XYZ file of C-alpha atoms in Angstrom:
666
model
C -22.278 67.223 -174.024
C -22.960 71.021 -174.000
C -22.513 74.154 -175.764
C -22.671 77.985 -175.836
C -22.851 79.860 -178.550
C -22.849 83.754 -178.309
C -25.072 85.161 -181.692
C -24.139 88.406 -183.347
C -26.530 90.889 -182.819
C -29.358 91.209 -185.110
C -29.167 94.476 -187.709
C -32.902 94.493 -188.294
C -36.101 92.902 -187.588
C -36.250 91.833 -191.179
C -33.277 89.853 -191.135
C -34.508 87.801 -187.807
C -37.137 86.500 -190.078
C -35.301 86.043 -193.193
C -31.615 85.068 -191.708
C -32.883 82.637 -188.970
C -32.365 79.304 -190.780
C -32.014 76.408 -188.477
C -30.277 73.053 -190.326
C -30.695 69.945 -188.340
C -27.296 67.035 -189.582
C -28.032 63.970 -187.663
C -24.281 62.022 -188.104
C -22.528 59.328 -186.454
C -20.224 61.666 -184.863
C -19.189 60.659 -181.548
C -15.964 62.582 -181.308
C -17.737 65.988 -182.253
C -19.690 68.180 -179.439
C -23.312 69.298 -180.685
C -23.438 72.942 -181.827
C -26.660 75.234 -182.615
C -26.438 78.586 -184.443
C -29.299 81.010 -184.730
C -29.006 83.296 -187.973
C -25.746 84.529 -188.898
C -23.020 83.206 -186.460
C -19.470 81.436 -186.094
C -19.598 77.533 -186.969
C -16.971 76.349 -184.400
C -16.187 73.511 -186.478
C -16.311 75.298 -189.646
C -14.347 78.465 -188.588
C -16.298 80.960 -191.013
C -19.865 82.410 -191.198
C -22.826 81.257 -192.287
C -26.303 82.910 -193.244
C -27.388 79.787 -194.513
C -28.316 75.888 -193.656
C -26.402 75.851 -190.222
C -25.888 72.300 -188.873
C -26.471 70.640 -185.714
C -24.403 67.878 -184.666
C -24.946 65.087 -182.446
C -24.483 61.744 -181.464
C -27.729 59.426 -181.903
C -26.239 56.531 -180.460
C -26.759 54.139 -179.105
C -29.816 55.412 -177.189
C -30.997 57.780 -180.156
C -30.403 60.927 -177.598
C -32.368 63.541 -177.294
C -31.153 67.317 -177.743
C -32.503 69.878 -175.581
C -32.430 73.380 -176.928
C -33.003 76.457 -175.092
C -32.475 80.033 -175.697
C -31.745 82.378 -173.181
C -31.182 86.091 -173.529
C -28.702 86.270 -176.337
C -27.263 82.635 -175.362
C -28.021 79.038 -177.185
C -27.607 76.417 -174.944
C -27.625 72.771 -176.382
C -27.210 69.422 -174.261
C -28.355 65.904 -175.296
C -30.422 63.550 -173.367
C -32.318 60.511 -173.594
C -34.896 61.829 -176.449
C -35.054 64.148 -178.856
C -38.107 67.042 -178.495
C -38.674 70.224 -179.917
C -41.164 71.622 -177.634
C -38.813 73.664 -175.685
C -36.936 75.448 -178.064
C -39.775 76.482 -180.448
C -41.790 78.165 -177.765
C -38.474 79.913 -176.209
C -37.796 81.062 -179.403
C -41.339 82.604 -179.575
C -40.539 84.062 -175.966
C -37.573 85.752 -177.107
C -38.646 87.166 -180.756
C -41.229 88.544 -178.398
C -39.245 90.046 -176.056
C -37.688 91.811 -178.349
C -41.094 93.011 -179.989
C -40.882 91.232 -183.507
C -43.319 88.740 -183.458
C -46.114 87.527 -181.365
C -45.274 84.342 -179.403
C -48.255 82.396 -180.327
C -46.484 79.637 -182.533
C -43.097 78.611 -184.708
C -43.785 75.751 -186.581
C -40.483 74.685 -188.548
C -40.430 72.638 -191.582
C -38.376 69.727 -191.593
C -38.037 68.812 -195.286
C -41.172 67.085 -196.317
C -42.023 66.216 -192.609
C -43.759 68.955 -190.440
C -42.771 68.714 -187.067
C -44.939 70.290 -184.637
C -44.458 71.531 -181.409
C -45.359 68.257 -179.579
C -42.861 66.121 -182.067
C -40.885 63.777 -180.269
C -37.865 61.585 -182.400
C -36.527 58.698 -180.785
C -35.996 55.206 -181.967
C -39.269 53.335 -180.442
C -41.705 55.025 -181.729
C -42.858 56.103 -184.907
C -46.109 58.309 -185.788
C -46.772 61.477 -188.253
C -44.661 63.206 -186.033
C -41.627 60.864 -185.684
C -38.868 59.552 -187.862
C -36.721 56.337 -186.527
C -33.026 57.706 -187.151
C -30.487 54.616 -187.275
C -26.423 54.833 -188.745
C -25.924 57.916 -190.613
C -29.097 59.993 -191.742
C -28.892 64.031 -192.889
C -31.642 65.889 -192.721
C -31.636 69.697 -193.812
C -34.333 72.075 -192.546
C -34.630 74.145 -195.641
C -37.200 76.432 -194.077
C -37.639 77.887 -190.655
C -38.067 81.757 -189.447
C -38.922 82.479 -192.827
C -41.958 80.486 -192.868
C -42.618 81.394 -189.054
C -46.025 80.676 -188.497
C -47.361 82.580 -186.022
C -50.831 81.020 -185.482
C -53.740 83.515 -185.428
C -51.740 86.602 -185.944
C -52.951 87.890 -189.123
C -56.519 86.998 -187.889
C -56.005 89.235 -185.289
C -53.493 92.086 -187.128
C -56.706 91.922 -189.686
C -59.541 92.431 -186.843
C -57.460 94.948 -185.623
C -57.567 96.983 -189.090
C -61.023 96.347 -189.870
C -61.981 97.373 -186.333
C -60.042 100.516 -186.596
C -62.137 100.983 -189.983
C -65.349 99.933 -188.542
C -64.535 102.289 -185.498
C -63.458 105.337 -187.740
C -66.421 104.775 -189.801
C -68.777 104.118 -186.888
C -67.944 107.485 -185.032
C -67.658 109.186 -188.012
C -70.889 108.672 -188.925
C -72.210 108.900 -185.429
C -70.958 112.301 -185.470
C -72.367 113.539 -188.625
C -75.362 111.889 -187.568
C -75.982 113.386 -184.046
C -74.570 116.611 -185.762
C -77.344 116.246 -188.296
C -79.843 115.727 -185.859
C -79.018 118.630 -183.714
C -79.215 120.839 -187.462
C -82.849 119.298 -187.736
C -83.820 120.246 -183.966
C -82.434 123.506 -184.891
C -84.886 123.704 -188.324
C -87.642 122.559 -186.342
C -87.244 125.729 -183.655
C -86.690 127.969 -186.437
C -89.594 126.722 -188.224
C -92.173 127.064 -184.784
C -91.114 130.848 -184.582
C -91.210 131.370 -188.435
C -94.785 129.939 -187.926
C -95.723 132.249 -185.104
C -94.157 135.584 -187.193
C -96.377 134.220 -190.021
C -99.645 134.005 -187.868
C -98.886 137.361 -186.849
C -98.435 138.781 -190.128
C -101.863 137.315 -191.467
C -103.436 138.235 -188.188
C -102.255 142.398 -188.399
C -103.429 142.114 -192.793
C -106.496 140.530 -191.221
C -106.783 143.113 -188.461
C -106.266 146.387 -190.858
C -108.771 145.386 -193.102
C -111.068 144.877 -190.336
C -110.176 148.600 -188.817
C -110.656 149.761 -192.524
C -114.180 148.048 -192.242
C -115.663 149.685 -189.438
C -114.344 153.022 -190.242
C -116.332 153.056 -193.319
C -119.172 151.448 -192.018
C -119.413 154.049 -189.291
C -119.235 156.762 -192.043
C -122.021 159.180 -191.650
C -122.276 160.511 -195.022
C -124.781 158.956 -198.008
C -123.810 155.768 -199.328
C -122.387 156.006 -202.706
C -122.421 159.691 -202.707
C -119.322 161.408 -203.846
C -118.425 161.868 -200.505
C -118.674 158.504 -199.467
C -116.701 157.719 -202.198
C -113.936 159.898 -201.761
C -113.947 158.394 -198.084
C -113.878 154.972 -199.502
C -110.632 155.973 -201.795
C -109.026 157.284 -198.540
C -109.495 154.750 -196.586
C -107.939 152.240 -199.240
C -104.987 154.242 -199.942
C -104.402 154.471 -196.307
C -104.586 150.116 -195.653
C -102.212 148.520 -196.391
C -104.044 144.825 -196.975
C -107.567 146.193 -198.631
C -107.160 146.900 -202.004
C -110.974 148.112 -202.724
C -113.996 148.818 -200.912
C -117.419 148.447 -202.103
C -120.908 149.161 -200.958
C -124.621 147.010 -201.968
C -126.813 144.523 -200.866
C -128.540 141.570 -202.301
C -125.332 140.409 -204.170
C -125.671 144.105 -206.268
C -122.814 146.265 -205.948
C -123.785 149.900 -206.365
C -120.474 151.706 -205.779
C -116.841 151.581 -205.019
C -113.407 152.977 -205.045
C -113.883 153.135 -208.854
C -117.138 154.939 -208.543
C -120.969 154.291 -209.050
C -122.210 150.496 -210.607
C -124.822 148.710 -210.756
C -123.138 145.118 -211.111
C -124.550 141.534 -209.914
C -122.127 139.815 -208.471
C -122.011 136.132 -208.550
C -121.838 134.003 -205.359
C -119.290 131.440 -205.565
C -118.263 131.129 -201.911
C -119.833 130.645 -198.547
C -120.136 133.648 -196.057
C -118.697 132.868 -192.557
C -119.669 135.137 -189.318
C -116.474 135.637 -187.589
C -116.227 135.999 -183.521
C -116.119 139.827 -184.059
C -119.108 139.966 -185.810
C -117.686 140.183 -189.186
C -118.841 138.596 -192.216
C -116.093 136.993 -194.350
C -116.076 135.120 -197.270
C -113.140 132.712 -198.095
C -111.287 132.258 -201.877
C -113.921 134.465 -203.482
C -113.004 134.647 -207.276
C -113.396 138.242 -208.760
C -115.176 138.766 -212.121
C -113.961 142.416 -212.919
C -110.417 142.106 -212.253
C -109.365 138.731 -213.443
C -109.675 135.299 -212.799
C -106.633 134.502 -211.264
C -106.789 136.302 -208.243
C -108.536 134.794 -204.985
C -109.837 137.524 -202.611
C -110.879 137.574 -199.142
C -114.263 139.772 -198.402
C -114.889 141.103 -195.078
C -118.776 142.760 -194.538
C -120.620 144.770 -192.389
C -123.479 147.087 -192.725
C -123.643 146.404 -196.812
C -119.994 147.786 -196.987
C -117.290 145.035 -197.835
C -113.465 145.392 -198.022
C -111.541 143.215 -200.302
C -108.165 141.961 -199.228
C -106.195 139.869 -201.902
C -105.294 136.568 -200.199
C -102.005 136.041 -202.186
C -100.754 139.065 -199.889
C -101.103 137.085 -197.033
C -98.946 134.440 -198.324
C -95.538 135.220 -198.375
C -92.465 133.566 -199.721
C -90.315 134.178 -197.022
C -90.890 134.721 -193.530
C -88.872 134.747 -190.211
C -85.595 134.075 -190.810
C -86.186 133.800 -194.668
C -85.587 130.038 -195.450
C -89.361 129.491 -194.630
C -92.316 130.352 -196.445
C -96.011 129.834 -195.606
C -97.440 126.412 -196.772
C -100.864 127.215 -195.548
C -103.516 129.127 -194.052
C -106.650 128.152 -192.481
C -109.367 129.924 -190.831
C -110.937 129.296 -187.737
C -113.532 127.378 -189.423
C -110.994 125.277 -190.974
C -111.053 126.572 -194.475
C -108.112 126.603 -196.115
C -107.193 129.684 -198.131
C -105.865 130.131 -201.392
C -103.385 132.599 -203.146
C -104.592 132.486 -206.347
C -108.397 130.872 -206.994
C -107.153 127.822 -208.752
C -104.543 126.832 -206.390
C -105.361 123.593 -204.695
C -105.018 123.249 -201.205
C -101.456 122.506 -199.804
C -101.069 119.583 -198.064
C -98.186 118.101 -196.315
C -95.436 117.038 -198.806
C -92.511 114.984 -198.691
C -88.964 116.400 -198.582
C -90.128 119.282 -196.121
C -89.843 120.218 -192.797
C -93.118 122.197 -191.713
C -94.150 123.962 -188.257
C -97.825 125.300 -187.509
C -98.923 128.132 -185.269
C -102.692 128.224 -183.580
C -102.169 130.966 -181.390
C -104.096 134.080 -183.185
C -107.136 135.862 -181.865
C -109.355 135.046 -184.177
C -108.516 131.228 -184.196
C -106.598 131.094 -187.610
C -103.974 128.594 -188.493
C -100.488 129.013 -190.427
C -98.129 126.247 -191.357
C -94.902 126.956 -192.493
C -92.218 125.308 -194.500
C -88.444 124.516 -195.126
C -86.949 122.175 -197.376
C -85.913 119.227 -195.211
C -82.211 118.627 -194.698
C -81.183 115.070 -195.556
C -78.253 113.325 -194.348
C -76.837 113.744 -197.879
C -77.694 117.109 -198.287
C -76.382 117.614 -195.048
C -72.715 115.941 -195.853
C -72.474 117.889 -198.815
C -73.386 121.513 -197.388
C -70.145 121.360 -195.230
C -67.117 119.523 -196.679
C -64.455 121.367 -195.055
C -65.766 120.995 -191.762
C -66.174 117.267 -191.931
C -62.421 116.641 -193.272
C -60.859 117.756 -189.998
C -63.314 116.040 -188.350
C -62.429 112.834 -190.574
C -58.667 112.935 -190.121
C -59.099 113.470 -186.324
C -61.328 110.478 -185.812
C -59.127 107.999 -188.078
C -56.130 109.837 -185.948
C -58.130 108.426 -182.627
C -59.235 105.090 -184.089
C -56.004 104.402 -185.148
C -54.215 105.045 -181.919
C -56.847 103.006 -180.132
C -56.370 100.390 -182.352
C -52.640 99.916 -181.766
C -52.907 100.218 -178.295
C -55.661 97.313 -178.597
C -53.356 95.411 -181.093
C -50.621 95.686 -178.373
C -52.547 94.377 -176.011
C -54.257 91.944 -177.537
C -51.224 90.073 -179.054
C -49.538 90.445 -175.536
C -48.388 87.094 -173.747
C -50.477 89.082 -170.801
C -53.736 88.788 -173.037
C -53.176 85.424 -174.518
C -52.458 83.996 -171.243
C -55.478 85.092 -169.636
C -57.576 84.101 -172.234
C -56.206 80.470 -171.879
C -56.804 80.502 -168.116
C -60.544 82.201 -168.631
C -60.892 79.175 -171.296
C -59.861 76.536 -168.960
C -57.020 75.446 -171.347
C -54.808 74.385 -168.888
C -54.177 70.398 -168.672
C -52.137 68.260 -166.355
C -49.571 65.870 -167.648
C -47.981 63.222 -165.187
C -44.174 62.695 -164.750
C -43.762 58.807 -163.509
C -41.638 59.313 -159.869
C -39.661 55.935 -159.110
C -39.236 54.583 -156.001
C -35.130 53.619 -155.753
C -35.338 51.224 -153.328
C -38.666 48.927 -154.693
C -38.375 50.470 -158.754
C -42.261 50.670 -158.020
C -44.132 53.557 -160.021
C -46.736 54.600 -157.266
C -46.114 58.330 -157.501
C -46.329 61.111 -160.129
C -45.693 65.046 -160.178
C -48.433 66.923 -161.937
C -47.233 69.589 -164.310
C -49.023 72.452 -166.001
C -49.534 72.247 -169.757
C -50.927 75.134 -171.635
C -52.824 73.255 -174.116
C -53.394 75.474 -177.543
C -56.118 75.467 -179.647
C -54.209 73.749 -182.186
C -53.432 70.399 -179.992
C -50.181 71.898 -179.121
C -48.547 72.400 -175.520
C -46.944 75.478 -174.045
C -44.299 74.135 -171.667
C -44.105 75.701 -167.905
C -40.609 76.879 -168.422
C -42.333 79.313 -170.572
C -45.854 80.843 -169.223
C -45.141 79.729 -165.019
C -42.963 83.011 -164.483
C -45.359 85.226 -166.428
C -48.171 83.801 -164.925
C -46.730 84.886 -161.258
C -46.121 87.900 -162.462
C -49.299 88.419 -164.104
C -51.297 87.157 -160.237
C -52.810 84.309 -162.859
C -51.276 81.338 -161.267
C -53.745 80.794 -158.638
C -56.304 80.192 -161.300
C -54.199 77.625 -163.097
C -53.124 76.137 -159.729
C -57.366 75.446 -159.424
C -57.217 74.157 -162.771
C -54.472 71.486 -162.272
C -56.279 70.174 -158.893
C -59.636 69.964 -160.975
C -57.716 68.358 -163.848
C -55.957 65.831 -161.224
C -58.724 64.444 -159.416
C -60.759 64.363 -162.946
C -57.710 62.418 -164.576
C -56.378 59.816 -161.646
C -59.441 60.315 -159.131
C -60.341 56.270 -160.120
C -56.726 55.457 -159.896
C -55.931 57.255 -156.615
C -59.725 56.148 -154.589
C -58.637 52.379 -155.933
C -54.859 52.266 -154.859
C -54.480 53.921 -151.239
C -50.434 54.283 -151.528
C -50.720 56.153 -154.651
C -49.396 59.902 -154.690
C -49.625 62.819 -156.974
C -47.740 65.907 -156.461
C -49.310 69.527 -157.130
C -46.971 72.544 -157.564
C -48.102 75.408 -155.192
C -47.496 79.026 -155.753
C -46.287 81.536 -153.949
C -49.939 83.528 -153.748
C -51.771 80.130 -152.966
C -49.399 79.974 -149.583
C -49.404 83.475 -148.883
C -53.313 84.049 -149.151
C -54.417 80.435 -147.948
C -56.346 80.402 -150.757
C -55.795 76.898 -151.713
C -57.166 75.693 -148.524
C -60.777 75.965 -149.538
C -60.060 74.610 -153.491
C -58.579 71.436 -152.030
C -61.132 71.040 -149.367
C -63.776 71.387 -152.412
C -61.997 69.106 -154.783
C -61.292 66.330 -152.389
C -64.672 66.085 -151.186
C -66.164 65.846 -154.306
C -63.593 62.829 -155.454
C -63.164 61.120 -152.156
C -59.583 60.893 -152.423
C -57.488 60.660 -149.159
C -55.720 64.292 -148.826
C -52.132 62.294 -147.671
C -52.442 61.267 -151.244
C -52.242 64.467 -152.278
C -48.705 65.730 -152.075
C -48.053 69.675 -152.068
C -44.751 71.253 -153.387
C -43.767 74.408 -153.228
C -40.476 76.284 -153.898
C -37.976 78.139 -151.839
C -38.928 81.711 -153.269
C -42.771 80.459 -153.004
C -42.064 81.230 -149.224
C -41.380 84.806 -149.522
C -43.906 85.560 -146.784
C -42.868 83.207 -144.178
C -45.251 83.815 -141.807
C -47.977 83.332 -144.029
C -46.885 80.185 -145.361
C -46.358 78.601 -142.499
C -49.712 79.059 -141.237
C -51.142 77.888 -144.822
C -47.957 74.730 -144.659
C -49.286 74.417 -140.650
C -53.164 73.769 -141.948
C -52.484 71.650 -145.054
C -50.157 69.312 -142.595
C -52.816 69.057 -140.116
C -55.211 68.064 -143.164
C -52.679 65.290 -143.689
C -50.967 66.302 -147.075
C -47.687 65.826 -147.415
C -45.568 68.751 -148.077
C -42.087 68.926 -150.428
C -39.827 71.891 -151.339
C -39.142 71.972 -155.092
C -36.219 72.313 -156.555
C -34.484 72.532 -153.342
C -30.813 74.197 -153.719
C -31.791 77.213 -155.923
C -32.896 79.674 -153.512
C -31.841 80.291 -149.672
C -33.379 77.506 -147.581
C -31.003 76.748 -144.718
C -31.789 74.374 -141.702
C -32.937 76.601 -139.626
C -35.453 77.499 -142.205
C -36.546 74.325 -142.717
C -36.872 73.686 -139.148
C -39.454 76.616 -139.004
C -41.692 74.812 -141.690
C -43.640 71.168 -141.464
C -41.744 69.823 -144.479
C -42.031 65.842 -145.222
C -39.508 66.022 -148.161
C -37.022 67.528 -150.420
C -36.869 67.874 -153.772
C -33.247 68.192 -155.303
C -33.051 70.607 -158.267
C -32.062 68.896 -161.441
C -29.171 71.203 -161.825
C -27.650 69.504 -158.833
C -28.417 66.188 -160.091
C -26.757 66.789 -163.621
C -23.583 67.201 -162.240
C -23.423 63.834 -160.735
C -20.000 62.219 -161.788
C -18.478 65.396 -163.106
C -15.763 67.431 -162.017
C -18.290 70.097 -161.245
C -17.542 72.984 -158.351
C -21.328 72.118 -157.381
C -20.901 68.173 -157.342
C -20.218 68.399 -153.649
C -23.497 70.510 -152.978
C -25.780 67.395 -153.879
C -24.270 64.923 -151.063
C -24.463 68.043 -148.869
C -28.459 68.387 -149.568
C -28.837 64.460 -148.823
C -26.571 64.830 -145.487
C -29.336 67.785 -144.849
C -32.593 65.990 -145.257
C -31.395 62.958 -143.425
C -30.524 65.214 -140.447
C -33.953 66.231 -140.666
C -35.401 63.169 -141.312
C -37.093 64.378 -145.141
C -37.267 61.871 -147.833
C -35.383 62.585 -150.802
C -36.886 63.082 -154.341
C -34.110 63.432 -157.059
C -35.362 66.095 -160.480
C -33.791 65.145 -163.744
C -32.202 61.828 -163.745
C -31.141 61.503 -167.285
C -28.650 58.462 -166.840
C -28.207 55.130 -165.467
C -25.064 56.573 -163.378
C -27.087 59.102 -161.794
C -29.595 56.808 -160.719
C -27.187 54.519 -158.994
C -25.463 57.060 -157.664
C -28.212 58.883 -155.812
C -29.709 55.070 -154.960
C -26.026 54.469 -152.878
C -26.486 57.452 -151.276
C -29.912 57.053 -149.717
C -32.165 58.869 -151.731
C -35.659 57.261 -152.107
C -37.264 58.456 -155.168
C -36.719 60.051 -158.594
C -37.995 61.131 -161.524
C -36.335 62.243 -164.808
C -35.862 61.377 -168.827
C -34.237 58.384 -167.978
C -37.639 57.034 -166.548
C -40.105 58.820 -168.557
C -41.098 62.374 -169.859
C -44.181 63.922 -168.432
C -47.234 62.345 -169.775
C -51.102 62.547 -170.387
C -52.818 60.603 -168.084
C -53.678 57.798 -170.075
C -50.157 57.310 -170.994
C -49.380 57.756 -167.457
C -51.677 54.788 -166.737
C -50.321 52.881 -169.205
C -46.707 53.353 -168.199
C -47.257 52.492 -164.964
C -48.815 49.497 -166.107
C -45.874 48.509 -168.024
C -43.049 49.377 -165.372
C -41.129 46.829 -164.913
C -41.429 47.134 -161.248
C -38.975 45.725 -158.430
C -37.077 42.929 -160.639
C -35.338 46.257 -162.454
C -33.918 47.606 -159.252
C -30.324 47.045 -158.775
């Protein structure tokens, strides 16, 4: 039985999630065809629209038939077979949703009443486990929730990662740019401080040089010391100097005169005298007693004459860039100068950036400082500049996160990740000898094993893997799985055969040759026990395929054309290749006993194989009538749901052990 239903176009993305409600009604309706409706559809048996619970009707008797549901484009196809399994439907529904960019095809898990049916659920009359139920007579189960509760495994986690990544990337980029900008500002400040320190030192040296010039001029004066003419000369020189505040004459700590007139004043020696490199004696930080106690003076002496310089003039509040001030001045002997006598000599302070200059001719050094530009203060100083920068970074990070999210949720990424993690395993579909009814062979079918234990069928991932160039690595994993799973059986039974599918890239490049060679040498399996299956479309590069197949055949492998009849192979085409067997595609087996236009193709394929002396394997055998027809027409082998689905290795070995064998042949 088969029914095709054309769905109405979806109005919006939201309606697909809210309206895709599936209902399954299992009843004993032998006379009614099966129907599958997704979303708002016309029901053939009801003649009206429904957007809620939509039934699927099929006859479970007498063998508890399976309904194989396939979504292709906008069509939904349903037909019944021996068992009921929803794997293909759910994953192809996921692929359909992904093709419309509505969701990621990660997993869709329906809820069947209180029973959760996972992607590996099987409902039949012989098994009963956590994911199965036994159906007898008239049972009714309604699927109350499905796509409104679509379970996209990992999607929320990936979305959260993308959002968090975008936020963190924006913050990291913003902070990084600000940090780099702040560091550049600190470098600029350091360069400015260096320039200001040199400017300040030049200013100090200029004041010292002016005082020395004044001192030498008065010391070379020929008038009698402390005479009116001498005092007038002192006043004149003081007024003309920009640094000297007074000139005095005296010896033995007694001042005899200065610019104020004659004196006889004994001064206290509160500072030591240091001889400078130019022969001038200097007294630093001298505390005057005649004109205030707060001032600290620099005294320069030569020939009993002294000039007084206010050390406060050496310190300027702002120098150079007008952003720096002098932090400290040291004489050539390391004595720190004070602006005021009671000042404590300045040392390096936290919160300030400093720079020193020691390149003066007299060996003095000057240190200047500015308030340190901290990161918070830098942020507060330029808010108008940083806001557009933050917006630009946020937009850039958001765009990058969006592109990353599209890539991360794409089938290509998921498939590549599965290949990288070695998530592909082999399930084995028994191949039955229709003459002896023995099971000595199986086809290894690739299965994508997800982290939750579910399997993605090959109908979904094989075309994608071929288009993404990943099929070769999947083939490698399947070859390794066969040797790992069934190596012992193959070594113990020389008649055992396992079929492995090869991709177009395996044939055209010949890369499969060393892969098989390594696997067989390690496992000790005879090459004749590995049946290699190639499809017609996989031999587009006929020259490369011929070379590879010839070498495989020379090594002892049996070669079979898979899905024969679906391509363009003809008699002359097959004669170019060293082929041992043909596998009739399931589409030609399905029409056996029907009035379909293609019903005669099966017989023609069988006749062609006989003419070429090839063995024949029929795929997709689902009824006793099909098996009887094939056996009567000389087909040697068959596989399909009539015998068994593809099984894990342990289940396949158990199936083979329990298979009835020759007594079932008739």
